[in-house]
Amino acid sequence: MRIWKSFLIALAVLGAGACGRSSNNTLNGAGATFPFPLYGAWAHRYNAEKGIQLNYQSIGSGGGVKQITGGTVDFGASDDALPAAEIEAQGLLQWPQVIGGIVVVYNVSGVSGQLTLDGASACGIFLGEIKNFDDAAIRVLNPGLSLPSAPITVVHRSDGSGTTAVFTHYLADVCPRWQNQVGQGKAVNWPTGIGAKGNEGVMNYVRQQANSVGYVEFAYAKQNSASYANMRNRAGKVVSPSLESFSAAAAAGSYDPAAHFYTWITNTGGAQAWPITAATNILVRRDKLEASKRVVAFFDWAFTAEGDAQARELVYAPLPDSLKERVRAYWRQHGLQ
Amino acid sequence: MVGLRKRKVVNVAALTLSSLAALLGVFWLIFILADVLRHGVAAIHWDLFANDPAPAGITGGGLRNAFVGQLLITLAATVIGVPLGVLGGTFLAEYGRGTRFARAVSVLSDLMIGVPSIVIGAVVYAVLVKPLGHFSGWAGAVALAVIMIPVILRTTENMLALVPWTLREAAFALGAPYYRVIVQVVYRGAATGILTGILLSISRVAGETAPLLFTSFNNNFYSTDMSAPMASLTVSIFQYATGPYEDWHQQAWAASLIISLVILLITVVGRLYIKMRGQK
Amino acid sequence: MRINRGIKDLAFAALTAAGAFSIVVFVVGIVAVLVGNSAEAIRTFGPGFIVSDVWDPAHQKFGAAASLYGSFITATLALLMAVPVSLGIAIFVTEIAPGFLRGPFGSAIELLAAIPSIIYGMWGLFTLAPIMSQIIEPALQQSIGSFPIVGALFSGATRGVDLFTASVILSIMITPFVASIARDAFLLTPPEVKESAYAVGATQWEVVRDVVVPYSKFGVFGGVVIALGRALGETMAVAFVLGNKHWITLSLFEAASTITVTLANEFNEADSDLYLSSLFFLALLLFAFSFLTLAAARLLISRSRQRRGEK
């Protein structure tokens, strides 16, 4: 029968395909969307140089933690560092890889310049209390700007997100009402707006929806030429998102290897510090030493001048050299290098 | 005769509304297809087939990995699903014909056809992804095969039932055992029908996205390794269309155009076959 | 020789039986896996899961009500829009259209069913949503939005990413199903009955209303129920335009979530056992609904066939 023959051929083709396995040349990772543009760029370069494919899927930090604890990927990534106790309980290891900043992006026609916000006004917008762009709370911060009287559509994350954890941590810090009404975490019950998946999804909805406001990692705003707000930080200075302001915030972190580098660098006191900053983290399993070692080889490569240059291009701040050394010592301590 | 006039007016109005409804249906079809065509044609470029994805936000990447992944996953699903479906359908129409078990399987297949595909994806995740410790092209293929099997099974059953019983009796009279009668006579008589069923089931799963999300997952690189995560066109369209980059949107439209054309082509060919048979 | 033949025949029979049995394995397997994986959520929340509208991963509290609500609102609304249109299409194709148009028209409508749902979703997000938010939703708001009770359904900002847009897309998707089943059911009406109605002076519409529709009502209703099942189970077409929000909202212009969208968005990232188990519980509920609606539809359709058999 001809039909059966064609099946045999199809089987052979598949068999040949399946034999083309190359598990030593591939690494699978999943998690945070916050560093996705950078990890994608690194992976692209790394593949060109070393012939190793690092397949990073940006499904959100919650997904990264789940898939690495479930053991379905070689590494997970999360902007929301796991506390030391949880790292120990799940048999994981964690280190910071790069610093990034979260910005409030907006899509409003009729604003004559760049918006400035502070903690209270950002809190009001995302609580749904500030309903219009020409609200007094925004006008006070932007005396020179003409603001339209347009109703604000809030765009937030719908997935388990480290970006959300960092952003809500900041809002809870600067705005007691936020802590009481919404709280903080990877997923919270947003009082208003529409939900989107990943930094990608938020940026997409903000681009599409008129009069919308969202929060994304700065690279997404940059890559898509979106408007973003400057922030007034804890020192009372108005700062712009930049390598300098991210690094200034990162300087305040504790990064204790014994605590698996668990730390917060939001709303720090530095005069130049960007207030919504985070170190994004890599998670590997202790019981999969071989895979974890190859993961470390990649991220160690990313710590080199070449990796740093790519990071700066996308406005992620590389870790300071002293911190990189601490991370390397941590790798050696746990037999990963 | 006011009553008659009123009845005539009602008649014309109702018939006009019905015609408008039909036009509305065709309007949607044309609207959607024209839209996909307009965006897709503008975005189709050789790079789409030749290149693998570029890093996010950088233009110039393609979807070679997704085209190959989609082909492999669909092919593997067909290889798993067709034998099971055809054999199962054969049992219902031949050996098990009229038994309570066959009737029950028939009904269960119909119900299986209606199970939401995302549920099947979740189940395959629990059975094949979690325990084995990795997403894989195979898991995606199994999920699609589970969707295909009841469709193929039912069409095979129906098509075999159309083969006249006298044909089988003639073969029996020559002393042929039942299995040879089925393979050489019945299958031959119903070949186009079975093939059509297979085609239609392929066109059904080729556009599936939901069951692949939790099984074959995605891969930014070209890979033919079915035991590793694998890219597919549909999942790529989902990722690219919900992402912010203009270049991603373009590629998603182009991929949508290609996948729609292929599926519509298979469907039209399949339906024409069925129609031709029906007219004979 | 003869024995050898017998063995071969038996082997082939066994092979085909195994193929048929695979369906039983699938159905039992799906139920077992869904129940097994949702056990933790069932133990923790019990039947209260179905009525609780809290979906709070941060505090490990889960309830299905918000997703169920989204699923049923979008499916019901889609049916309300699709059924009249589908019946119109079926009437047109069976009674009105000239012979040469019937085939092409029927096929065109059926092609709508062949378009993959991801295409509907993408088209919905990029093409339909802006039309909804800029033209259709403001128009609805201005016309019926000011009515006392109905107005609440159309309140809020018009974003095009909401329950209403999702329902419109679903209605387009299920139209071909209802239409083709209705057409098949209409065609089952014996011509003698129709002709005798014409003979006593009935108009075409009266024949449809008083003869064809009553005659085929079980079949048509079965088609409607099948379409309901499809609308409940559809994922990608609504995932783009629903806005992913776990709440019960009166306004159709608000974001919401359905069971399928919740699964698609959160399944890969549910980071606790209870979270994942709750998602499996949702999948189990969805499976149960679609299985039951389909079983009901089958019953109705087979009853309509029996009716025809009796006459």
Tab-separated table of N, CA and C in Angstrom, chain A residues 2 10 13 21 36 38 50 52 56 58 81 89 105 121 168 198 202 215 238 249 261 263 271 282 307 309 312-313:
chain	number	residue	atom	x	y	z
A	2	ARG	N	0.493	2.151	-0.887
A	2	ARG	CA	1.303	3.352	-1.010
A	2	ARG	C	1.265	4.193	0.268
A	10	ALA	N	8.100	8.833	6.120
A	10	ALA	CA	7.941	9.914	7.094
A	10	ALA	C	8.619	9.546	8.404
A	13	VAL	N	12.300	9.956	8.086
A	13	VAL	CA	12.676	11.377	8.129
A	13	VAL	C	12.716	11.869	9.569
A	21	ARG	N	20.311	14.930	17.382
A	21	ARG	CA	20.307	15.531	18.704
A	21	ARG	C	21.631	16.220	18.980
A	36	PHE	N	14.877	40.056	28.762
A	36	PHE	CA	14.795	39.239	27.544
A	36	PHE	C	15.535	39.836	26.342
A	38	LEU	N	18.128	41.563	26.245
A	38	LEU	CA	19.569	41.399	26.448
A	38	LEU	C	19.974	39.927	26.342
A	50	LYS	N	30.541	30.535	19.855
A	50	LYS	CA	30.868	29.237	20.455
A	50	LYS	C	30.033	28.086	19.858
A	52	ILE	N	27.034	27.410	20.562
A	52	ILE	CA	26.106	26.858	21.560
A	52	ILE	C	24.809	27.664	21.552
A	56	TYR	N	16.321	31.018	25.186
A	56	TYR	CA	15.700	31.673	26.339
A	56	TYR	C	14.281	32.104	25.985
A	58	SER	N	10.947	34.043	27.143
A	58	SER	CA	10.511	35.020	28.137
A	58	SER	C	9.058	34.786	28.484
A	81	ALA	N	14.159	38.438	43.281
A	81	ALA	CA	15.073	37.479	43.896
A	81	ALA	C	14.336	36.632	44.924
A	89	ALA	N	15.397	25.542	50.216
A	89	ALA	CA	14.332	24.542	50.249
A	89	ALA	C	14.148	23.884	48.881
A	105	VAL	N	5.763	53.964	31.128
A	105	VAL	CA	5.617	54.402	29.737
A	105	VAL	C	4.191	54.915	29.517
A	121	SER	N	2.162	60.107	42.754
A	121	SER	CA	1.340	60.217	41.556
A	121	SER	C	1.303	58.891	40.793
A	168	THR	N	5.652	46.908	42.306
A	168	THR	CA	4.729	47.009	43.445
A	168	THR	C	5.499	47.165	44.756
A	198	GLY	N	3.729	39.582	29.863
A	198	GLY	CA	5.119	39.954	29.643
A	198	GLY	C	5.327	41.454	29.463
A	202	VAL	N	2.772	44.315	27.648
A	202	VAL	CA	2.430	45.638	28.197
A	202	VAL	C	2.818	46.725	27.194
A	215	TYR	N	4.018	49.948	32.762
A	215	TYR	CA	5.377	49.936	33.321
A	215	TYR	C	6.160	48.805	32.681
A	238	VAL	N	14.825	64.955	40.492
A	238	VAL	CA	14.196	64.367	39.318
A	238	VAL	C	15.286	63.701	38.473
A	249	ALA	N	21.689	53.383	41.839
A	249	ALA	CA	20.758	52.653	42.702
A	249	ALA	C	21.359	51.316	43.113
A	261	PHE	N	22.407	36.328	47.417
A	261	PHE	CA	22.350	37.663	46.788
A	261	PHE	C	20.976	38.321	46.858
A	263	THR	N	18.387	40.784	47.629
A	263	THR	CA	18.482	42.197	48.036
A	263	THR	C	17.465	43.032	47.266
A	271	ALA	N	21.513	60.353	45.502
A	271	ALA	CA	20.953	61.529	44.844
A	271	ALA	C	20.655	61.260	43.370
A	282	ILE	N	19.604	34.837	37.944
A	282	ILE	CA	19.589	33.533	37.282
A	282	ILE	C	19.449	32.457	38.356
A	307	GLY	N	30.202	41.130	26.676
A	307	GLY	CA	28.835	41.050	27.183
A	307	GLY	C	28.396	42.387	27.759
A	309	ALA	N	29.364	45.311	26.904
A	309	ALA	CA	29.106	46.289	25.842
A	309	ALA	C	27.699	46.113	25.290
A	312	ARG	N	25.213	47.536	27.801
A	312	ARG	CA	25.141	49.006	27.804
A	312	ARG	C	24.357	49.521	26.609
A	313	GLU	N	24.539	48.836	25.499
A	313	GLU	CA	23.826	49.249	24.291
A	313	GLU	C	22.312	49.269	24.526
